[in-house]
PDB file of C-alpha atoms in Angstrom:
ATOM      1  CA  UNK A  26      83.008  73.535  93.586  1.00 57.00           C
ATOM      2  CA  UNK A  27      86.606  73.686  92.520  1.00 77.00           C
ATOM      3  CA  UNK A  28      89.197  75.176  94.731  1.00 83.00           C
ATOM      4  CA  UNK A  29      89.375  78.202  92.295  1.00 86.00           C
ATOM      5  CA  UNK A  30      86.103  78.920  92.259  1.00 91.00           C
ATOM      6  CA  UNK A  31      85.706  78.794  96.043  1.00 93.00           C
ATOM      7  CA  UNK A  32      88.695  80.910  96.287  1.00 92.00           C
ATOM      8  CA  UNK A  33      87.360  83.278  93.714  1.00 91.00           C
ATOM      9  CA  UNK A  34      84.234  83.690  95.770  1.00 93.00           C
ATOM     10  CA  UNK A  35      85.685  84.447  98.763  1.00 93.00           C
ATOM     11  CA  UNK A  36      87.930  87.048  97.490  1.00 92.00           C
ATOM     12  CA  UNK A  37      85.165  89.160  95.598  1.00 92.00           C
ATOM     13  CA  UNK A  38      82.358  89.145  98.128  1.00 94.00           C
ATOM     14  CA  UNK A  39      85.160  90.368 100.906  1.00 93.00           C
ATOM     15  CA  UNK A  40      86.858  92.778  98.185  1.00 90.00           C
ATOM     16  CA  UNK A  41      90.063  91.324  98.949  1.00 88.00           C
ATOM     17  CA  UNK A  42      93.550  92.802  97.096  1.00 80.00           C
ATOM     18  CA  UNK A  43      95.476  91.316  94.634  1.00 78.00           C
ATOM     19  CA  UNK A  44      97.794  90.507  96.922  1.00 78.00           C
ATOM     20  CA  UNK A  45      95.264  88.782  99.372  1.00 86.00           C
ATOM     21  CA  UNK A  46      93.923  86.898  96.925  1.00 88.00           C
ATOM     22  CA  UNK A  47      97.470  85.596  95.986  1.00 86.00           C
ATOM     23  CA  UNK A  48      98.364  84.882 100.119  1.00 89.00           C
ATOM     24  CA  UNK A  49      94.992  82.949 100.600  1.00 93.00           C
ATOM     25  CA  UNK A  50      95.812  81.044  97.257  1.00 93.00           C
ATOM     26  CA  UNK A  51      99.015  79.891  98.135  1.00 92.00           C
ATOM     27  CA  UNK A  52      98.492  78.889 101.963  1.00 94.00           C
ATOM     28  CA  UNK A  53      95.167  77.313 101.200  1.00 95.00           C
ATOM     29  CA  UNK A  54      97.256  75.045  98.366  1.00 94.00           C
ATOM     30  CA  UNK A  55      99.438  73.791 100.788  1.00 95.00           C
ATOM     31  CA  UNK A  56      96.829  73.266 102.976  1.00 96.00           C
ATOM     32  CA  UNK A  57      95.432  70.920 100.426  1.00 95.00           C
ATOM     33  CA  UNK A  58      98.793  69.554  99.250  1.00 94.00           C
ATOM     34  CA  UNK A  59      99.377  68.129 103.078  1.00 95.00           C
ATOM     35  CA  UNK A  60      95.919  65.867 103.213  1.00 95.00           C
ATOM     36  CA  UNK A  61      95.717  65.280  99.576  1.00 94.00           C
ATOM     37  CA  UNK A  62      92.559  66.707  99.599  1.00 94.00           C
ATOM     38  CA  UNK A  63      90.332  69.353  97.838  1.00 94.00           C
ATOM     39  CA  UNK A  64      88.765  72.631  99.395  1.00 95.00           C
ATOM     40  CA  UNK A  65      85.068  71.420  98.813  1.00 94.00           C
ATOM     41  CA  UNK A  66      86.079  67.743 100.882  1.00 95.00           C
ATOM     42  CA  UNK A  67      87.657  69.791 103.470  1.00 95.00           C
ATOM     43  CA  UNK A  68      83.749  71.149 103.638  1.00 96.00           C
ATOM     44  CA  UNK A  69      81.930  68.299 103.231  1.00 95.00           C
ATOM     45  CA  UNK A  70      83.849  66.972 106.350  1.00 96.00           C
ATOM     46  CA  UNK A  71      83.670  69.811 108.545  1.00 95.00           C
ATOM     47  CA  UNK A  72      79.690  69.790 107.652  1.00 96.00           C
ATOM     48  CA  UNK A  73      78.940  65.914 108.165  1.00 96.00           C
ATOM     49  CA  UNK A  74      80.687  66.212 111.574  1.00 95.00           C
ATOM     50  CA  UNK A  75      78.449  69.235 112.438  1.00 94.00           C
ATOM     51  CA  UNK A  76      75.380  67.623 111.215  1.00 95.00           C
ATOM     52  CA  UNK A  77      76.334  64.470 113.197  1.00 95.00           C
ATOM     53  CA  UNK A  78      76.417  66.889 116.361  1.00 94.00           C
ATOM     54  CA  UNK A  79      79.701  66.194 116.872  1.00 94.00           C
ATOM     55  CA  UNK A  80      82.041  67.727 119.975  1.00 94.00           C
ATOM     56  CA  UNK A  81      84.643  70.429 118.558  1.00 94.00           C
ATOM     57  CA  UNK A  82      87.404  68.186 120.889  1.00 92.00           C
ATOM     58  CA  UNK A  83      86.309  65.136 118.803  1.00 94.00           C
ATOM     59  CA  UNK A  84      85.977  67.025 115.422  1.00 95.00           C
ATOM     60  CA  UNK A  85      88.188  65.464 112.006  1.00 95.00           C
ATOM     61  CA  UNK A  86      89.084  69.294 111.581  1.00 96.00           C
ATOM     62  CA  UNK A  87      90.247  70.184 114.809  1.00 96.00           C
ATOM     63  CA  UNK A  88      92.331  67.534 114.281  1.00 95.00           C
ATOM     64  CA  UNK A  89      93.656  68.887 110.735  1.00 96.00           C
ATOM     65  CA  UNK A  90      94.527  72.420 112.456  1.00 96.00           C
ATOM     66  CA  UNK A  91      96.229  70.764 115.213  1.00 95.00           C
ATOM     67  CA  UNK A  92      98.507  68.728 112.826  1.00 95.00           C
ATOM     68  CA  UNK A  93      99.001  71.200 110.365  1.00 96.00           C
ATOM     69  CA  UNK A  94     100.003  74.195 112.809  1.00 94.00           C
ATOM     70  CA  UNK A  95     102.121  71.600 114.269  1.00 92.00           C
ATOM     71  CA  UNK A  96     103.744  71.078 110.990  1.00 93.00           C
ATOM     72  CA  UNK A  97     104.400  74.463 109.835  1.00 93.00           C
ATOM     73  CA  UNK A  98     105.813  75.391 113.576  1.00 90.00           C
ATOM     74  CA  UNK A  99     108.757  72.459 112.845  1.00 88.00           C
ATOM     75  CA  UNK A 100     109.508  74.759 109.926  1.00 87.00           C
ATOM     76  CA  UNK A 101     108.542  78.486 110.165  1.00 88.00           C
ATOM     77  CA  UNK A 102     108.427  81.372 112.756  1.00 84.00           C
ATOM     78  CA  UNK A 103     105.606  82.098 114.863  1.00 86.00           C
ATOM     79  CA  UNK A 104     104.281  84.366 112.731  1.00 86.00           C
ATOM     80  CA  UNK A 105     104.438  82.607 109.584  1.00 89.00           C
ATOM     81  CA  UNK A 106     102.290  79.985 111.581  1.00 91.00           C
ATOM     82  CA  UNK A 107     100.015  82.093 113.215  1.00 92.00           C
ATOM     83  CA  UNK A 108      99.106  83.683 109.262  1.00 93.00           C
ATOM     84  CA  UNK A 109      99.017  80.393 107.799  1.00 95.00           C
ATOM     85  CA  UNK A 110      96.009  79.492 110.018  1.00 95.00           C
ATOM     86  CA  UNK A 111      94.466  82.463 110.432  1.00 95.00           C
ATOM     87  CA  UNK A 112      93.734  82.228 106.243  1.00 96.00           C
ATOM     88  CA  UNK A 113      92.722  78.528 106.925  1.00 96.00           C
ATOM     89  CA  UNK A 114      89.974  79.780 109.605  1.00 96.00           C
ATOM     90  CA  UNK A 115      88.702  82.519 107.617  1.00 96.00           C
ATOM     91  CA  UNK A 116      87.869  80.137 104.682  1.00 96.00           C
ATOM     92  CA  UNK A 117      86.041  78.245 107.053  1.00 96.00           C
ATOM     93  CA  UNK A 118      83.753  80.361 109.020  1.00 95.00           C
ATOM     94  CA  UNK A 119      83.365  82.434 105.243  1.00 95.00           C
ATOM     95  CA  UNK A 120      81.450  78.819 104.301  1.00 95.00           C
ATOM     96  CA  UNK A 121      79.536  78.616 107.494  1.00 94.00           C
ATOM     97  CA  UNK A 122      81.917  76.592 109.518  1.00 94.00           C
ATOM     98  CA  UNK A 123      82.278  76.730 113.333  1.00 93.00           C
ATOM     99  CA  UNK A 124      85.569  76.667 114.816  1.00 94.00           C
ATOM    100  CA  UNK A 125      86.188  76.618 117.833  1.00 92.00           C
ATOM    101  CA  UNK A 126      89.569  77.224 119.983  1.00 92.00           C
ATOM    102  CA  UNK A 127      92.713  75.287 119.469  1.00 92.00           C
ATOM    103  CA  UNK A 128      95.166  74.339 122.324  1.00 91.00           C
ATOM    104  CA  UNK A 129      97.478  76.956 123.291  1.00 88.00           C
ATOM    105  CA  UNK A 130     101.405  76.925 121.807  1.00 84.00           C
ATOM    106  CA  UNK A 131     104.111  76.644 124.334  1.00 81.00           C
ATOM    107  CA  UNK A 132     106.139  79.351 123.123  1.00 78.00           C
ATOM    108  CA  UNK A 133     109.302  78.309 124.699  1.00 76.00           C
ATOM    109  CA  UNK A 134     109.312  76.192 121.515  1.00 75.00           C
ATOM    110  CA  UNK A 135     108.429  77.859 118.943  1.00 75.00           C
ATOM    111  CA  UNK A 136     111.075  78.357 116.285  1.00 73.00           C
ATOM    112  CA  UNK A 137     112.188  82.473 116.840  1.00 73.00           C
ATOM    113  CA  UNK A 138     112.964  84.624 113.421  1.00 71.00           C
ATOM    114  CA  UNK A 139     116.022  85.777 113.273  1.00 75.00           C
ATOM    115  CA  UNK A 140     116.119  89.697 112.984  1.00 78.00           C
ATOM    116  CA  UNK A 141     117.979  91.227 109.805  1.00 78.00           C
ATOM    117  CA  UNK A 142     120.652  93.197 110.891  1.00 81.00           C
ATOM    118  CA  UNK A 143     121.993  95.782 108.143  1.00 81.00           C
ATOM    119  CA  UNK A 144     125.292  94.294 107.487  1.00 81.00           C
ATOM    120  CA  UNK A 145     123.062  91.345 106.339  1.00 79.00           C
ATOM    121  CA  UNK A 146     121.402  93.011 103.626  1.00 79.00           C
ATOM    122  CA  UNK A 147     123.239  93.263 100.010  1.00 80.00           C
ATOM    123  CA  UNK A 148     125.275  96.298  99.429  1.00 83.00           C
ATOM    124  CA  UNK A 149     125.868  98.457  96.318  1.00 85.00           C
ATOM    125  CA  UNK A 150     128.193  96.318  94.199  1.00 88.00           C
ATOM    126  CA  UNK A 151     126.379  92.537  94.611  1.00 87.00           C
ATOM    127  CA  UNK A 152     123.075  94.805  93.194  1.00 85.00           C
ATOM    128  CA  UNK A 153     125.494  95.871  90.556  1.00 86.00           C
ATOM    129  CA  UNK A 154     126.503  92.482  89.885  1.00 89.00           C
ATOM    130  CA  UNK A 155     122.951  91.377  89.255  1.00 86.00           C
ATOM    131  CA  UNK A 156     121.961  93.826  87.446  1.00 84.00           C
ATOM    132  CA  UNK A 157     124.457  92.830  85.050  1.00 87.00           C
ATOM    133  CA  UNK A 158     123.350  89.262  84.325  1.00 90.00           C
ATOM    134  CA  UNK A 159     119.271  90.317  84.617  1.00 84.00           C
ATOM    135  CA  UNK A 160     116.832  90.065  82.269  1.00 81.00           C
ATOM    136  CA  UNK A 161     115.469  93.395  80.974  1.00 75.00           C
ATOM    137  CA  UNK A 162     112.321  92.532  83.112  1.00 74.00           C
ATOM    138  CA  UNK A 163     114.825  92.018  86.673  1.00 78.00           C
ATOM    139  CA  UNK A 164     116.888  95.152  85.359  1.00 77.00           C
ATOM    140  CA  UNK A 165     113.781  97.251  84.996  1.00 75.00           C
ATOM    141  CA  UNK A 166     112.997  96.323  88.623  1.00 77.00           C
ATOM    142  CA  UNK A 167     116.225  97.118  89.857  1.00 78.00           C
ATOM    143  CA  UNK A 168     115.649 100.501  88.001  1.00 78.00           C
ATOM    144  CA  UNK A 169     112.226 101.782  89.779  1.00 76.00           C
ATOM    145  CA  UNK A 170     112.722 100.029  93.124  1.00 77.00           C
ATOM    146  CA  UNK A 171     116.196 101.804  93.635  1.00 77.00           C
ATOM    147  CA  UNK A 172     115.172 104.875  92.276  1.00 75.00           C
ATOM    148  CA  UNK A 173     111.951 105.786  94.155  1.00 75.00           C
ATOM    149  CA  UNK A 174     112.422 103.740  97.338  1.00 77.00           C
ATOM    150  CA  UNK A 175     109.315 102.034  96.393  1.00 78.00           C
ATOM    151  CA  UNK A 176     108.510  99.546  99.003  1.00 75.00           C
ATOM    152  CA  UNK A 177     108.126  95.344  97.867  1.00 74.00           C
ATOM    153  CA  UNK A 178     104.131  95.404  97.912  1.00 74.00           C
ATOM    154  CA  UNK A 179     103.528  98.495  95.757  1.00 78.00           C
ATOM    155  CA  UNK A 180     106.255  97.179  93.322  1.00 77.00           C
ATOM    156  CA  UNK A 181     104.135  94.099  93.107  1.00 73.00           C
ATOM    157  CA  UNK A 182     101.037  95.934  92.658  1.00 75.00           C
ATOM    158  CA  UNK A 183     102.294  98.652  90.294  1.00 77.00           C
ATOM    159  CA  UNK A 184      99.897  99.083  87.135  1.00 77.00           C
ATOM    160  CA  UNK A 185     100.223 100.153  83.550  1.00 75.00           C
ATOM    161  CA  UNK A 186      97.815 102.910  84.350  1.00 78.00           C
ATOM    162  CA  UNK A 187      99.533 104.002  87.434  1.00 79.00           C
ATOM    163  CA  UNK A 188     102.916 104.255  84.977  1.00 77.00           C
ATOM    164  CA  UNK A 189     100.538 106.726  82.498  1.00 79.00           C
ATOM    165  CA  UNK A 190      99.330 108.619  85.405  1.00 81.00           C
ATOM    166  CA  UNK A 191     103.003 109.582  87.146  1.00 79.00           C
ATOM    167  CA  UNK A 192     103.726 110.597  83.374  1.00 78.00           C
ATOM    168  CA  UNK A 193     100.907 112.707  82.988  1.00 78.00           C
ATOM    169  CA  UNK A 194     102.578 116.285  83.070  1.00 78.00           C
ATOM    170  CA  UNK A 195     104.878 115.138  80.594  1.00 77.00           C
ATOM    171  CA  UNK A 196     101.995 113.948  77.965  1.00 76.00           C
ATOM    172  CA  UNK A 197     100.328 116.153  75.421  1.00 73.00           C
ATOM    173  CA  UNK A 198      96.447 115.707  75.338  1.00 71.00           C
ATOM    174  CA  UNK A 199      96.049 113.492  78.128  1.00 65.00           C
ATOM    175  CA  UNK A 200      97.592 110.244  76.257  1.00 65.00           C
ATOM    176  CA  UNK A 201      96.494 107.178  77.366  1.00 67.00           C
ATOM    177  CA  UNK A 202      97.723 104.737  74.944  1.00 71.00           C
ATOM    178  CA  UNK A 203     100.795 102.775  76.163  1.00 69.00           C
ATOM    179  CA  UNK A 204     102.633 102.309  72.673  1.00 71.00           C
ATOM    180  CA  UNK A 205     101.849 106.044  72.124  1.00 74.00           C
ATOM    181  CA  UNK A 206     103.603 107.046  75.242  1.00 72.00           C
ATOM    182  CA  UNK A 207     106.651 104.526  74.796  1.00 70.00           C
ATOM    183  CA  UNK A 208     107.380 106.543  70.935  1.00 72.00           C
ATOM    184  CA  UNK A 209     107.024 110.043  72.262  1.00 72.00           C
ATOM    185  CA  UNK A 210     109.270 109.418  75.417  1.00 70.00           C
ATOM    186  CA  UNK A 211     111.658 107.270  74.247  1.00 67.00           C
ATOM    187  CA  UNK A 212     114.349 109.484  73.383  1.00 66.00           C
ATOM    188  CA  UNK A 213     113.293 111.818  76.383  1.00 68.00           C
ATOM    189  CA  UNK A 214     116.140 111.837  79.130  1.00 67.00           C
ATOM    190  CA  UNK A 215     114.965 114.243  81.579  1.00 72.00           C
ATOM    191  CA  UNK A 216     111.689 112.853  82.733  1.00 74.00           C
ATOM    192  CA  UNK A 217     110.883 112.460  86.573  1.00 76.00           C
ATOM    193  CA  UNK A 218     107.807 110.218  86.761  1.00 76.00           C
ATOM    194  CA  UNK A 219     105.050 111.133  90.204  1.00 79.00           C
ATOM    195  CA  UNK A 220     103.786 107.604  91.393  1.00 78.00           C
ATOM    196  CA  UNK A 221     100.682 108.385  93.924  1.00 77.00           C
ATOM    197  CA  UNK A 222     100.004 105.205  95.785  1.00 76.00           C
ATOM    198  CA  UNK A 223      98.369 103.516  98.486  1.00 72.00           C
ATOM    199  CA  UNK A 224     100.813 102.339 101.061  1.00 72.00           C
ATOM    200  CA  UNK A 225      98.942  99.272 101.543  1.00 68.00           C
ATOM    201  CA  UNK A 226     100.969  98.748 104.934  1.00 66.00           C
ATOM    202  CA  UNK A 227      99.422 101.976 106.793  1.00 68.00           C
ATOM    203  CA  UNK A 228      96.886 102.420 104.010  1.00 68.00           C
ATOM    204  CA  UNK A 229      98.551 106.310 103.511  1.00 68.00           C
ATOM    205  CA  UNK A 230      98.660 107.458 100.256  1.00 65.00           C
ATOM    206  CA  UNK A 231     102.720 108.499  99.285  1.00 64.00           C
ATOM    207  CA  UNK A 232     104.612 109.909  97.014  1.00 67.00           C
ATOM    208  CA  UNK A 233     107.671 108.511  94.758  1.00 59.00           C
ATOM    209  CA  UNK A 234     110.011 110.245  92.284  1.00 59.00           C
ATOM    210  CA  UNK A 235     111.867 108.240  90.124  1.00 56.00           C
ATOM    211  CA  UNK A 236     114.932 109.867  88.831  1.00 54.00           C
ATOM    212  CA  UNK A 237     116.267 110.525  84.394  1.00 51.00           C
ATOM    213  CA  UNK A 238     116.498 107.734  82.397  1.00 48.00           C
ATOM    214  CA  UNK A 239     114.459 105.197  84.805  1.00 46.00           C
ATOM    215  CA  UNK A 240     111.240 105.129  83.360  1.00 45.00           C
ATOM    216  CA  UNK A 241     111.728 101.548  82.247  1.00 45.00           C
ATOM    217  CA  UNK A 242     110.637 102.046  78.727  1.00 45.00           C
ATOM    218  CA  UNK A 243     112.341  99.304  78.011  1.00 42.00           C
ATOM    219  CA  UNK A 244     110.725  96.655  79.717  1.00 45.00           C
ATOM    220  CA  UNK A 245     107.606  97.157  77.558  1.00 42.00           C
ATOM    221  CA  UNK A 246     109.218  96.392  74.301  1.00 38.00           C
ATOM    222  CA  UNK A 247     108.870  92.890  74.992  1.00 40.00           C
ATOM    223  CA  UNK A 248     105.239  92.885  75.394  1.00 41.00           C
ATOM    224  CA  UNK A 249     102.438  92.407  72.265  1.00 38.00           C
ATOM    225  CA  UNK A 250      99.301  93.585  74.399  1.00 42.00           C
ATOM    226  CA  UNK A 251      98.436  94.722  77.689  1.00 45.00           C
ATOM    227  CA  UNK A 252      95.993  96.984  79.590  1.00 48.00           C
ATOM    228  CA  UNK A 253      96.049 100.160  81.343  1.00 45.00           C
ATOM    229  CA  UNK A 254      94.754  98.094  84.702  1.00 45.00           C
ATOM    230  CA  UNK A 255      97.336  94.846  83.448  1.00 50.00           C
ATOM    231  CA  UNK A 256     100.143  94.512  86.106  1.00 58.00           C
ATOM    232  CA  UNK A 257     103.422  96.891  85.696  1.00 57.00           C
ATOM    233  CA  UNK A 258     105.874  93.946  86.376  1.00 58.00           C
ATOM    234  CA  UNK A 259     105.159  90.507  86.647  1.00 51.00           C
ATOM    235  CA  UNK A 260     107.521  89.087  88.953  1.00 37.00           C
ATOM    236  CA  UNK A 261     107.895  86.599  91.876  1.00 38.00           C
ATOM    237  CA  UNK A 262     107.542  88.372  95.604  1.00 37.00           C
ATOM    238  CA  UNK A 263     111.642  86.679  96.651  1.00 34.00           C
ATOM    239  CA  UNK A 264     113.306  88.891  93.702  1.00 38.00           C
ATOM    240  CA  UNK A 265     111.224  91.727  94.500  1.00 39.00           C
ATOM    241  CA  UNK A 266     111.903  91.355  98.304  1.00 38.00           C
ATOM    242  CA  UNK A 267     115.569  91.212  97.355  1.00 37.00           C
ATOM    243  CA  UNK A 268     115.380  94.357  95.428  1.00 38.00           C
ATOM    244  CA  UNK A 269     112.905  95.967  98.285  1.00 39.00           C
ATOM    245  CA  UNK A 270     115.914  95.901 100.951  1.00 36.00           C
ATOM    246  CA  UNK A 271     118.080  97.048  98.951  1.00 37.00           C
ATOM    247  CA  UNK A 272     115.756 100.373  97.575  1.00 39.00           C
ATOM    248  CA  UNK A 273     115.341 100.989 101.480  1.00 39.00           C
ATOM    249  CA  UNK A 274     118.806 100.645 102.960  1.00 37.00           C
ATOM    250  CA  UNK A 275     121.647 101.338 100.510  1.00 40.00           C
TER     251      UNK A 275
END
């Protein structure tokens, strides 16, 4: 099987989030980037070795997780690590693959992340300053995730029919259509959109209120087609981060 496809089948029998689907995609790529190898040979290996009754201390993958956590600790926090590997296990035991312990970290080594202290965090007139040179995509960002306080993960996993549904008072006869919505609100000023959504961190279900003229009608301009389940912005997780302390602190 292709790495895709043995992605994609871990995801949907575990019912895993966007988001998780993204995390495991991207740590199990580098994972294969650093052996030059594919998911399914990763597999294969792990299986002839248990097939050959092989010793975990003697096993090729062992091995792999021992070099690879040693390579991400010359480069990332502790914690960083500690996720990296935890998605590489998963995918293993998910195919039938035992694992067993690996040696313990000294932490006296471990790289430490440094804490973000509030006078590191961007203040009112560098956010200014890039909202002036964004495209309209970055500038609607800017727009909800200052407005509402919206926190970086439900930014990322804001929907078109989440949009419709903190709209909905303002609607005549239930309107569902996007392009509908866009021409009757688009001279409207004095809209405040309800967004109901999962907190994904505490799985609590919050409320945001955007304030006037932040609706980000204009983003959608640019688009031919979408969904009501397509994503709200399609952005990468740094500029949303950057936008994410910013909605919280200034």
């Amino acid at each position: 099987m292709m790495n895709d496809e043995l992605i994609k089948n871990l995801s949907i029998s575990c019912n895993h989030s966007r988001r998780t689907v993204h995390n495991y995609k991207n740590s199990l790529r580098k994972y294969c980037e650093y052996y030059d190898m594919s998911l399914q040979e990763f597999l294969d290996e792990a299986e002839e070795d248990e097939k050959n009754n092989v010793r975990w201390k003697y096993c090729r993958l062992r091995t792999k997780l021992i070099e690879y956590r040693h390579h991400l600790l010359e480069v990332h926090a502790r914690n960083t690590v500690k996720k990296e590997i935890t998605i590489i296990q998963f995918f293993y035991k998910f195919y039938d693959i035992e694992i067993g312990k690996l040696p313990r970290i000294n932490q006296k080594s471990v790289k430490k992340a440094q804490p973000i202290y509030f006078k590191d965090l961007p203040d009112k007139e560098i956010i200014r300053e890039a909202f002036k040179i964004a495209p309209p995509l970055m500038k609607a960002i800017i727009r909800f995730s200052c407005s509402s306080g919206c926190a970086r993960a439900e930014t990322l996993s804001l929907t078109i029919g989440d949009y419709i549904d903190a709209l909905s008072e303002y609607l005549p006869n239930r309107k569902r259509d996007i392009y509908d919505i866009i021409d009757y609100l688009y001279d409207t000023k004095d809209i405040i959109p309800t967004f109901r959504l999962l907190r994904e961190k505490n799985q609590q279900i919050l409320c945001y209120l955007k304030q006037p003229n932040t609706c980000s009608n204009s983003y959608f301009i640019h688009f031919h087609s979408f969904g009501e389940f397509n994503d709200f912005f399609n952005s990468c997780v740094f500029v949303v981060e950057f936008i994410f302390y910013f909605s919280r602190y200034a």
